[in-house]
Amino acid sequence: MTSPAHPKRQDWRNAAVAAADAAARFIAHESISRHTLAWEEKSATDFVSRVDVGAEERIRDMLTARIPGIRMVGEELSADAHPEQGLAAIVDPLDGTTNFLHGFPNYGVSICIALDGVPQAAVVHDVARGGVLHATASDGAFLDSSRLQVSATTSPARALIGTGIPFKDVSQADRYLRQLRRLMPIVSGVRRAGSAALDLSDVARGRFDGFWELFLNPWDLAGGVLLVREAGGRVTDLDGRDARLTSGAIVASNGILHDWFLGMLNEGDDSDPDPT
Ligand code: IPD
Ligand code: CA
Ligand code: CA
């Protein structure tokens, strides 16, 4: 996901920040009456409400008005659109829906403007706790107006690692649990906060030293990946290849710990099918 930065990327970032702000204000307003919301079932353990859809409608309307020719790839309204073709807005209107529905204050809006699959501009708006994280390719990542920098942690024993525990598709649960088991005694802590976009933001701002999840959709990861890279970190798949929008599995870190982290996640996985 690296290529020359596009001259319009600042305009795209500004449009994305404005659209995320409109969605965030809508979500914050609706959170007051969340107890009355109907939960619609996407799968047995995965729910959505009219708030996710309403937020995405606001983002779509603002982006299509401000960026001529943009294609929407949004979780709720255009999930089947290809994320790696042409100029596209990869949108998660509410990342952390389960948290939102329960009133657990960790959910946000993620928008990435990508050109042929390469992120050019991104915003992750932390709705519940506040803060707008944004980045443009080659120009750095920021929290509001402060430049972001990944952590300088060099010792795994001092590392705080974020993760996503499989819950929709648990076909890789054994592999995941083996990874977790290997990390548990070696790092300072492992956190499952429930919003991949905010988890990646937490790597970008140096709160987490690393993050991994075995399956994410393009809208979960696109914005956060640009934030981490522009803050000086590294994001790959489990094989150490630069992460793409369609990578699924993702490993992010401050860069310093990346090779160690990949090694831990992959250790013995081929040779020992179930050491637990
Ligand atoms: C989910 C969150 C969660 C991650 C899931 C995602 P949603 O997104 O990012 O942290 O573990 O894989 O699907 O459904 O709340 O937008
Ligand atoms: Ca999501
Ligand atoms: Ca979502």
Coordinates of C-alpha atoms and ligand atoms in Angstrom, one line a residue:
M1 CA 0.0 0.0 0.0
T2 CA 2.8 2.5 -0.9
S3 CA 2.8 4.7 -3.9
P4 CA 3.2 8.4 -4.6
A5 CA 1.0 10.8 -2.7
H6 CA -1.7 12.5 -4.7
P7 CA -1.8 16.3 -4.8
K8 CA -5.5 16.3 -3.8
R9 CA -4.9 14.3 -0.6
Q10 CA -5.3 17.3 1.7
D11 CA -8.7 18.2 0.2
W12 CA -9.7 14.6 0.6
R13 CA -8.6 14.6 4.2
N14 CA -10.6 17.7 4.9
A15 CA -13.7 16.2 3.3
A16 CA -13.2 13.0 5.3
V17 CA -12.7 14.9 8.6
A18 CA -15.9 16.9 7.9
A19 CA -17.9 13.8 7.1
A20 CA -16.7 11.9 10.1
D21 CA -17.6 14.9 12.3
A22 CA -21.1 14.9 11.0
A23 CA -21.4 11.2 11.6
A24 CA -19.9 11.5 15.1
R25 CA -22.3 14.2 16.1
F26 CA -25.2 12.0 14.9
I27 CA -23.9 9.0 16.8
A28 CA -23.3 11.0 20.0
H29 CA -26.8 12.4 19.9
E30 CA -28.3 8.9 19.3
S31 CA -26.3 7.4 22.1
I32 CA -28.5 9.3 24.6
S33 CA -31.5 7.1 23.6
R34 CA -29.6 3.9 22.8
H35 CA -31.7 1.9 25.2
T36 CA -34.7 2.3 22.9
L37 CA -32.8 1.2 19.7
A38 CA -33.8 -2.0 17.9
W39 CA -30.9 -4.4 17.4
E40 CA -30.9 -6.0 13.9
E41 CA -29.2 -9.3 13.6
K42 CA -26.4 -9.5 11.0
S43 CA -25.4 -12.9 12.3
A44 CA -26.1 -14.8 15.6
T45 CA -23.7 -12.6 17.6
D46 CA -23.3 -9.6 15.4
F47 CA -25.8 -6.7 15.6
V48 CA -26.4 -3.4 13.9
S49 CA -28.9 -0.5 14.4
R50 CA -30.3 2.4 12.4
V51 CA -27.5 4.5 13.9
D52 CA -24.8 2.7 11.9
V53 CA -26.9 3.2 8.7
G54 CA -27.8 6.8 9.5
A55 CA -24.1 7.6 10.1
E56 CA -23.1 6.1 6.8
E57 CA -25.8 8.0 4.9
R58 CA -24.5 11.3 6.3
I59 CA -20.9 10.3 5.3
R60 CA -21.9 9.2 1.8
D61 CA -23.9 12.4 1.1
M62 CA -21.1 14.7 2.2
L63 CA -18.3 12.8 0.5
T64 CA -20.1 12.4 -2.9
A65 CA -20.9 16.1 -2.8
R66 CA -17.3 17.2 -2.1
I67 CA -15.2 14.7 -4.0
P68 CA -16.3 14.3 -7.6
G69 CA -16.2 10.7 -8.9
I70 CA -15.6 9.1 -5.5
R71 CA -16.9 5.5 -5.1
M72 CA -18.3 4.5 -1.8
V73 CA -17.2 1.2 -0.1
G74 CA -19.2 1.4 3.1
E75 CA -20.0 -1.4 5.6
E76 CA -23.7 -0.9 5.7
L77 CA -24.7 0.5 2.3
S78 CA -22.1 -0.6 -0.3
A79 CA -20.1 -3.5 1.3
D80 CA -19.8 -5.4 -2.0
A81 CA -18.1 -2.5 -3.9
H82 CA -14.4 -3.3 -4.7
P83 CA -12.1 -1.4 -2.3
E84 CA -9.0 -1.4 -4.5
Q85 CA -10.3 0.1 -7.7
G86 CA -10.0 3.8 -8.6
L87 CA -10.9 6.6 -6.1
A88 CA -12.8 5.0 -3.2
A89 CA -14.0 6.0 0.2
I90 CA -13.6 3.0 2.6
V91 CA -16.1 3.7 5.4
D92 CA -16.9 2.2 8.7
P93 CA -19.6 4.5 9.9
L94 CA -19.5 3.1 13.4
D95 CA -16.6 0.9 14.4
G96 CA -17.3 -0.8 17.7
T97 CA -21.1 -1.2 17.3
T98 CA -21.2 -3.8 20.2
N99 CA -19.6 -1.2 22.5
F100 CA -22.0 1.4 21.3
L101 CA -25.1 -0.7 21.9
H102 CA -23.9 -1.5 25.4
G103 CA -22.8 2.0 26.3
F104 CA -19.1 0.9 26.6
P105 CA -17.3 4.1 25.6
N106 CA -15.0 2.9 22.9
Y107 CA -16.4 3.4 19.4
G108 CA -15.6 5.6 16.4
V109 CA -16.0 6.6 12.8
S110 CA -13.3 5.5 10.3
I111 CA -13.0 6.9 6.7
C112 CA -10.1 6.3 4.3
I113 CA -9.8 7.8 0.9
A114 CA -7.8 5.3 -1.3
L115 CA -6.6 5.4 -4.9
D116 CA -6.3 2.0 -6.5
G117 CA -6.1 0.5 -3.0
V118 CA -3.5 2.9 -1.7
P119 CA -4.6 5.0 1.3
Q120 CA -4.2 8.7 0.6
A121 CA -6.1 10.3 3.5
A122 CA -7.7 9.0 6.6
V123 CA -9.6 10.0 9.7
V124 CA -10.6 8.0 12.8
H125 CA -13.0 10.0 15.0
D126 CA -13.1 8.8 18.6
V127 CA -16.8 9.5 19.3
A128 CA -17.1 8.4 22.9
R129 CA -13.8 9.8 24.3
G130 CA -13.3 12.6 21.8
G131 CA -10.4 13.3 19.5
V132 CA -9.9 13.4 15.7
L133 CA -7.0 11.4 14.4
H134 CA -6.1 12.1 10.8
A135 CA -3.4 11.5 8.3
T136 CA -2.4 12.1 4.7
A137 CA 0.1 10.0 2.8
S138 CA 3.7 11.3 3.2
D139 CA 2.6 14.2 5.5
G140 CA 2.3 12.5 8.9
A141 CA -0.5 11.7 11.3
F142 CA -2.1 14.0 13.8
L143 CA -4.4 14.0 16.8
D144 CA -6.3 17.2 16.2
S145 CA -3.2 19.5 15.5
S146 CA -0.6 17.4 17.4
R147 CA 1.7 15.2 15.4
L148 CA 1.4 11.5 16.3
Q149 CA 4.4 9.2 16.9
V150 CA 4.3 5.5 17.7
S151 CA 5.9 4.3 20.9
A152 CA 9.6 3.8 21.4
T153 CA 9.2 0.6 23.3
T154 CA 12.0 -1.9 22.6
S155 CA 11.4 -4.5 25.2
P156 CA 8.6 -7.0 24.7
A157 CA 8.3 -7.2 28.5
R158 CA 7.2 -3.6 28.5
A159 CA 4.8 -3.9 25.6
L160 CA 1.1 -3.3 25.8
I161 CA -0.6 -5.2 22.9
G162 CA -4.1 -4.7 21.5
T163 CA -6.1 -7.5 19.8
G164 CA -9.4 -8.6 18.5
I165 CA -10.8 -11.8 19.8
P166 CA -12.6 -13.8 17.0
F167 CA -16.4 -13.8 17.5
K168 CA -18.2 -14.0 14.2
D169 CA -16.1 -16.5 12.5
V170 CA -14.3 -18.7 15.1
S171 CA -12.7 -21.1 12.5
Q172 CA -9.3 -19.8 13.5
A173 CA -10.0 -19.7 17.3
D174 CA -7.4 -22.4 18.1
R175 CA -4.7 -20.6 16.2
Y176 CA -5.7 -17.4 17.9
L177 CA -5.6 -18.9 21.3
R178 CA -2.2 -20.4 20.7
Q179 CA -0.9 -16.9 19.7
L180 CA -2.4 -15.4 22.8
R181 CA -1.0 -18.1 25.0
R182 CA 2.5 -17.5 23.6
L183 CA 2.3 -13.7 24.2
M184 CA 0.6 -13.8 27.6
P185 CA 3.6 -14.5 29.8
I186 CA 6.0 -12.3 27.8
V187 CA 4.3 -8.9 27.4
S188 CA 3.0 -6.4 29.9
G189 CA -0.6 -6.9 28.9
V190 CA -3.1 -7.7 26.2
R191 CA -6.2 -5.6 25.7
R192 CA -9.4 -6.3 23.7
A193 CA -11.1 -2.9 23.4
G194 CA -13.6 -3.7 20.7
S195 CA -12.9 -1.2 17.9
A196 CA -10.2 -2.1 15.4
A197 CA -10.0 1.4 14.1
L198 CA -9.4 2.8 17.6
D199 CA -7.0 -0.1 18.3
L200 CA -4.9 1.0 15.3
S201 CA -5.2 4.6 16.4
D202 CA -3.9 3.6 19.8
V203 CA -0.8 2.1 18.1
A204 CA -0.4 5.3 16.1
R205 CA -0.5 7.5 19.2
G206 CA 1.8 5.2 21.2
R207 CA -0.6 3.8 23.7
F208 CA -0.3 0.3 22.2
D209 CA 3.0 -1.1 21.1
G210 CA 1.3 -3.6 18.8
F211 CA -2.0 -4.9 17.7
W212 CA -3.1 -8.0 15.8
E213 CA -6.4 -9.5 14.6
L214 CA -6.9 -12.5 12.4
F215 CA -9.7 -11.2 10.3
L216 CA -10.7 -7.6 9.5
N217 CA -12.7 -6.1 6.6
P218 CA -11.3 -3.3 4.6
W219 CA -13.4 -0.7 6.4
D220 CA -12.2 -1.9 9.8
L221 CA -8.5 -1.4 9.0
A222 CA -8.1 1.2 6.1
G223 CA -8.1 4.4 8.1
G224 CA -6.0 3.0 11.0
V225 CA -3.4 1.5 8.7
L226 CA -2.5 5.0 7.3
L227 CA -2.5 6.5 10.8
V228 CA 0.0 3.9 12.0
R229 CA 2.3 4.2 9.0
E230 CA 2.3 8.0 9.0
A231 CA 3.1 7.9 12.8
G232 CA 6.2 5.8 12.0
G233 CA 4.9 2.3 12.7
R234 CA 4.6 -0.8 10.5
V235 CA 1.5 -2.8 9.4
T236 CA 1.8 -6.1 7.7
D237 CA -0.1 -9.4 7.3
L238 CA 1.1 -12.4 9.3
D239 CA 3.7 -13.2 6.6
G240 CA 5.3 -9.8 7.0
R241 CA 4.0 -8.4 3.7
D242 CA 2.8 -4.8 3.7
A243 CA -0.9 -4.9 4.7
R244 CA -3.4 -4.3 2.0
L245 CA -7.1 -3.3 2.3
T246 CA -8.0 -6.9 1.6
S247 CA -5.3 -8.6 3.8
G248 CA -7.8 -9.8 6.4
A249 CA -5.3 -10.6 9.1
I250 CA -3.3 -7.7 10.3
V251 CA -0.2 -7.1 12.5
A252 CA 0.6 -3.5 13.5
S253 CA 3.4 -2.3 15.7
N254 CA 5.8 0.6 16.5
G255 CA 8.2 -1.0 13.9
I256 CA 10.9 -1.7 16.5
L257 CA 9.0 -4.7 17.8
H258 CA 7.6 -5.9 14.5
D259 CA 9.9 -8.8 13.6
W260 CA 9.7 -10.1 17.2
F261 CA 5.9 -9.8 17.1
L262 CA 5.6 -11.6 13.8
G263 CA 7.9 -14.3 15.1
M264 CA 5.8 -14.8 18.3
L265 CA 2.5 -14.9 16.4
N266 CA 3.8 -17.5 13.9
E267 CA 6.1 -19.5 16.2
G268 CA 5.6 -23.3 15.8
D269 CA 2.3 -22.7 14.0
D270 CA 3.0 -25.0 11.1
S271 CA 4.8 -27.8 13.0
D272 CA 2.7 -28.0 16.1
P273 CA -1.0 -28.0 15.3
D274 CA -2.2 -27.8 18.9
P275 CA 0.4 -27.3 21.6
T276 CA -2.3 -26.1 24.1
Ligands
IPD1 C1 -15.7 -4.7 14.6 C2 -14.7 -4.1 15.6 C3 -14.0 -5.2 16.4 C4 -13.4 -6.2 15.6 C5 -14.3 -6.8 14.6 C6 -15.0 -5.7 13.8 P1 -17.9 -3.3 13.9 O1 -16.3 -3.8 13.8 O2 -13.7 -3.4 14.9 O3 -13.1 -4.6 17.3 O4 -12.9 -7.2 16.5 O5 -13.6 -7.7 13.8 O6 -15.9 -6.3 12.9 O7 -18.7 -4.5 13.6 O8 -18.1 -2.9 15.3 O9 -17.9 -2.2 12.9
CA2 CA -15.8 -2.3 12.0
CA3 CA -19.2 -0.9 11.8

